[in-house]
PDB file of C-alpha atoms in Angstrom:
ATOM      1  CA  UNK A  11    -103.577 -90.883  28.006  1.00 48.00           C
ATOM      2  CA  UNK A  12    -103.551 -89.422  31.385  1.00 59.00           C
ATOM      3  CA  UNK A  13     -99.868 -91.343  32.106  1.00 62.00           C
ATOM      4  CA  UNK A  14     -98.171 -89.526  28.861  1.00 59.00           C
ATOM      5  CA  UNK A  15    -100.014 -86.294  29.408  1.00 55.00           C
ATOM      6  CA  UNK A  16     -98.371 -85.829  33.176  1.00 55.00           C
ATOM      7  CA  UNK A  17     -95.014 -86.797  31.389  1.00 51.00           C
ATOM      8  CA  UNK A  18     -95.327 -83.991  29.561  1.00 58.00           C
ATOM      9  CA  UNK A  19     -96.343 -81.576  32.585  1.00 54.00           C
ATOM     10  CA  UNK A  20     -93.461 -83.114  34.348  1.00 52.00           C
ATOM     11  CA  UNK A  21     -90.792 -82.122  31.893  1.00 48.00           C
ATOM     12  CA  UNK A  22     -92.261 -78.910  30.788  1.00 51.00           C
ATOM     13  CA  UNK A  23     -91.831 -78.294  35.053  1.00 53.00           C
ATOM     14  CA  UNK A  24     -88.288 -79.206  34.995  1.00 46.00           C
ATOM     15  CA  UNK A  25     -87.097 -77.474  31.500  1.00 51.00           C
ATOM     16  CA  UNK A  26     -88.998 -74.191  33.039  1.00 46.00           C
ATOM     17  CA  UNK A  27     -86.973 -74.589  36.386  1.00 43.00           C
ATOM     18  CA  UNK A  28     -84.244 -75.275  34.560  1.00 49.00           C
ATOM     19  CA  UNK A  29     -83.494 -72.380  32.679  1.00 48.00           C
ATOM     20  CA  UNK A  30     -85.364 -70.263  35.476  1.00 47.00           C
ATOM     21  CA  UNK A  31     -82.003 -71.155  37.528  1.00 46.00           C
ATOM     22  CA  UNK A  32     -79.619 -70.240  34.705  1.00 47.00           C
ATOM     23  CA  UNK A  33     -81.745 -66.955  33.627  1.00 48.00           C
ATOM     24  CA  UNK A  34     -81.338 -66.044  37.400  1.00 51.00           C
ATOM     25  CA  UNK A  35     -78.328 -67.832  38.747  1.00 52.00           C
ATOM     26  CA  UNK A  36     -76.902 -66.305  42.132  1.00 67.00           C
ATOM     27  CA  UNK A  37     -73.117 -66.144  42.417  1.00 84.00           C
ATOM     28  CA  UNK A  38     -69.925 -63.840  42.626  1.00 94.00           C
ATOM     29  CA  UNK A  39     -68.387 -62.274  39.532  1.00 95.00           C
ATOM     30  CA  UNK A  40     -65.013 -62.015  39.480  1.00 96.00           C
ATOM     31  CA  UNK A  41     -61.897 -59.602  37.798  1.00 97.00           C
ATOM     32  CA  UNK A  42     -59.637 -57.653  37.426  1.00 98.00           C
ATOM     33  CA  UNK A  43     -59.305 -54.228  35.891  1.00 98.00           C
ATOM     34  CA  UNK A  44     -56.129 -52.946  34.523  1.00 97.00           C
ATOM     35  CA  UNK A  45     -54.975 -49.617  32.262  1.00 97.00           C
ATOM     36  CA  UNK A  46     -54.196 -50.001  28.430  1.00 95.00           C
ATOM     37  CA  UNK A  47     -51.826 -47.386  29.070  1.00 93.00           C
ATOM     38  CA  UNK A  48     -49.469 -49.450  31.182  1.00 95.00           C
ATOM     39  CA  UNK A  49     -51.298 -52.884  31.899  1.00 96.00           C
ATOM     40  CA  UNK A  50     -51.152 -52.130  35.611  1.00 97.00           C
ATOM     41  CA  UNK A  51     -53.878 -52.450  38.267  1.00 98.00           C
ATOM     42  CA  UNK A  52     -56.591 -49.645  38.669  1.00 97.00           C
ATOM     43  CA  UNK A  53     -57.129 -49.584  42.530  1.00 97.00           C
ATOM     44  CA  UNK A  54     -60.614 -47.786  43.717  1.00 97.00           C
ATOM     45  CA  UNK A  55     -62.750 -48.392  40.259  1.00 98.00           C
ATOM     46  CA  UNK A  56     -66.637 -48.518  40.523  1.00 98.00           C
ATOM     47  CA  UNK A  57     -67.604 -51.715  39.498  1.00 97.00           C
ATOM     48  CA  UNK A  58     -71.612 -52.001  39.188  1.00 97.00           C
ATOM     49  CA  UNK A  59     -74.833 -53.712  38.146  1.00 95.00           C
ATOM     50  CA  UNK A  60     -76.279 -51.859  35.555  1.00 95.00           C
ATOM     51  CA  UNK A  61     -80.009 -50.700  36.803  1.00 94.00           C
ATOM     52  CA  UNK A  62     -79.090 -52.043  40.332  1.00 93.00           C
ATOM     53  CA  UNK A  63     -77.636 -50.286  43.742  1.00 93.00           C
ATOM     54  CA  UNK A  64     -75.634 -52.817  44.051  1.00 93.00           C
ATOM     55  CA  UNK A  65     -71.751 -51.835  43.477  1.00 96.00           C
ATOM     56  CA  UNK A  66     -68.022 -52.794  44.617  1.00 97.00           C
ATOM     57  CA  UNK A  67     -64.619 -51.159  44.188  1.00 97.00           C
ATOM     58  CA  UNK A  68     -61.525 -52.289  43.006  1.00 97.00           C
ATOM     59  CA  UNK A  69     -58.494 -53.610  45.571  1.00 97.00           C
ATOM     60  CA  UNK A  70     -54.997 -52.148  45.171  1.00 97.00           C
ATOM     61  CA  UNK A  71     -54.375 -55.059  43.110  1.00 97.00           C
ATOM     62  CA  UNK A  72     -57.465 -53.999  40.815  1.00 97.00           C
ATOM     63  CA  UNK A  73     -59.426 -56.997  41.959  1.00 98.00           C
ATOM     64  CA  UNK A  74     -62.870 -57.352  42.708  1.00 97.00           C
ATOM     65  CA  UNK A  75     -65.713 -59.549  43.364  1.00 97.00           C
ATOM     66  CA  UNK A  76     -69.480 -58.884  43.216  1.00 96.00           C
ATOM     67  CA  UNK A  77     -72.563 -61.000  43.962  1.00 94.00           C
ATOM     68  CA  UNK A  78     -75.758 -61.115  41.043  1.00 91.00           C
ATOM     69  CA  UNK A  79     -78.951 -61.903  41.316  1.00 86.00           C
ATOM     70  CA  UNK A  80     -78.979 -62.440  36.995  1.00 87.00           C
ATOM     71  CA  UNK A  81     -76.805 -63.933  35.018  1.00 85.00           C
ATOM     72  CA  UNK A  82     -77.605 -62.170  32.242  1.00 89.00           C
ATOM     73  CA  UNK A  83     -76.606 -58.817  33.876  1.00 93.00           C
ATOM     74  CA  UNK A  84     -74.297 -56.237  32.628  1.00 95.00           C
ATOM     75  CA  UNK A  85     -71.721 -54.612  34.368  1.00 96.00           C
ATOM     76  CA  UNK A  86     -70.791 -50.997  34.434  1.00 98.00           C
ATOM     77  CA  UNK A  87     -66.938 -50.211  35.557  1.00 98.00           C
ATOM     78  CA  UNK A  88     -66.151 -46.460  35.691  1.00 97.00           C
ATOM     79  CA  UNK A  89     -63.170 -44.596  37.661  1.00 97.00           C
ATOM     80  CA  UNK A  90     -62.140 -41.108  36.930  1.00 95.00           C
ATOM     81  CA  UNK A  91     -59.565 -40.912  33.812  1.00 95.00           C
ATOM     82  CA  UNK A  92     -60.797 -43.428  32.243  1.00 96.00           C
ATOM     83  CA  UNK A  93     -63.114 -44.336  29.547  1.00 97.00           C
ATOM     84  CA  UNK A  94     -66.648 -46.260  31.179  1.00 97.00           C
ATOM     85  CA  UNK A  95     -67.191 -49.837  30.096  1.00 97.00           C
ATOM     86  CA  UNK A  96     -69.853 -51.411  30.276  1.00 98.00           C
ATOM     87  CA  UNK A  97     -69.720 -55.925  30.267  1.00 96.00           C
ATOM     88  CA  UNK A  98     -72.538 -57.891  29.190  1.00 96.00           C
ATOM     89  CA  UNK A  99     -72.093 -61.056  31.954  1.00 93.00           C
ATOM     90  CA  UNK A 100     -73.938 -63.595  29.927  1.00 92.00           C
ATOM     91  CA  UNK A 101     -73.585 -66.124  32.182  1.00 90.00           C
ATOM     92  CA  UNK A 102     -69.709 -65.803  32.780  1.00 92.00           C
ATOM     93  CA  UNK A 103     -68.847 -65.347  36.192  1.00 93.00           C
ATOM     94  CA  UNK A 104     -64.712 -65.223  36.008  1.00 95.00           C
ATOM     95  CA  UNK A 105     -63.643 -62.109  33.710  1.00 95.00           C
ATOM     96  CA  UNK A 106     -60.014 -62.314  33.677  1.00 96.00           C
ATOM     97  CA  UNK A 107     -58.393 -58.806  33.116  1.00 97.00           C
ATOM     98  CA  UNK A 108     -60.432 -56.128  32.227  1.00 97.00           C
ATOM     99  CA  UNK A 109     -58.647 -53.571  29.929  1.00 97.00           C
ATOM    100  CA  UNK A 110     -59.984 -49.825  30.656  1.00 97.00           C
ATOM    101  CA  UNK A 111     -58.747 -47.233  28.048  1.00 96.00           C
ATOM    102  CA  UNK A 112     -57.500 -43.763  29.027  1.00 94.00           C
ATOM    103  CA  UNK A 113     -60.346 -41.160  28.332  1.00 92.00           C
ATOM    104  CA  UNK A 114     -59.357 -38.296  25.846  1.00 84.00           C
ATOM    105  CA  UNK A 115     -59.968 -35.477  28.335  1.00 76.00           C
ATOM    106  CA  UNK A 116     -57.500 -37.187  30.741  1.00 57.00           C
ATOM    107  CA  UNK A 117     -54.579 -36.968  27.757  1.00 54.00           C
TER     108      UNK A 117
END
């Protein structure tokens, strides 16, 4: 009894650690944000953890790369004429192009 009981404590350890790592998996997230407008590169957009300090811009080419701490995070891109959008991460950690939308007071 004592053998299959510390099998047990031995894989509830490792399925805990397991998804400890995923739930707080540290790594860059990468992207790109672009206009609807024209599908060109927004240079100089925020690009930030939601409930965190921590925060990039955009490159000229609209680029960016940020480090988390959660994988689960959510990021919050803002840059003035544009509509705010927020991105639930959910683990992903290459975006791809990220379409912001022209805000109606900018029009």
């Amino acid at each position: 009894m004592p053998t299959k009981f510390k099998l047990i404590a031995g894989l509830n350890t490792a399925i805990l650690l397991f998804v400890s790592f995923s739930l707080f998996a540290q790594g860059p997230v990468t992207g790109r944000v672009i206009s609807n407008a024209d599908q060109q590169p927004i240079s100089g957009a925020t690009v930030q953890i939601k409930g965190t300090k921590l925060g990039t811009q955009t490159g000229t080419d609209g680029s960016f790369s940020i480090t988390t701490q959660r994988a689960n995070s959510t990021l919050v891109i803002t840059v003035v004429g544009f509509e705010p959008l927020q991105i639930p991460l959910g683990g992903q950690t290459a975006l791809g192009d990220i379409v912001l939308s022209l805000s109606a007071s900018s029009l």
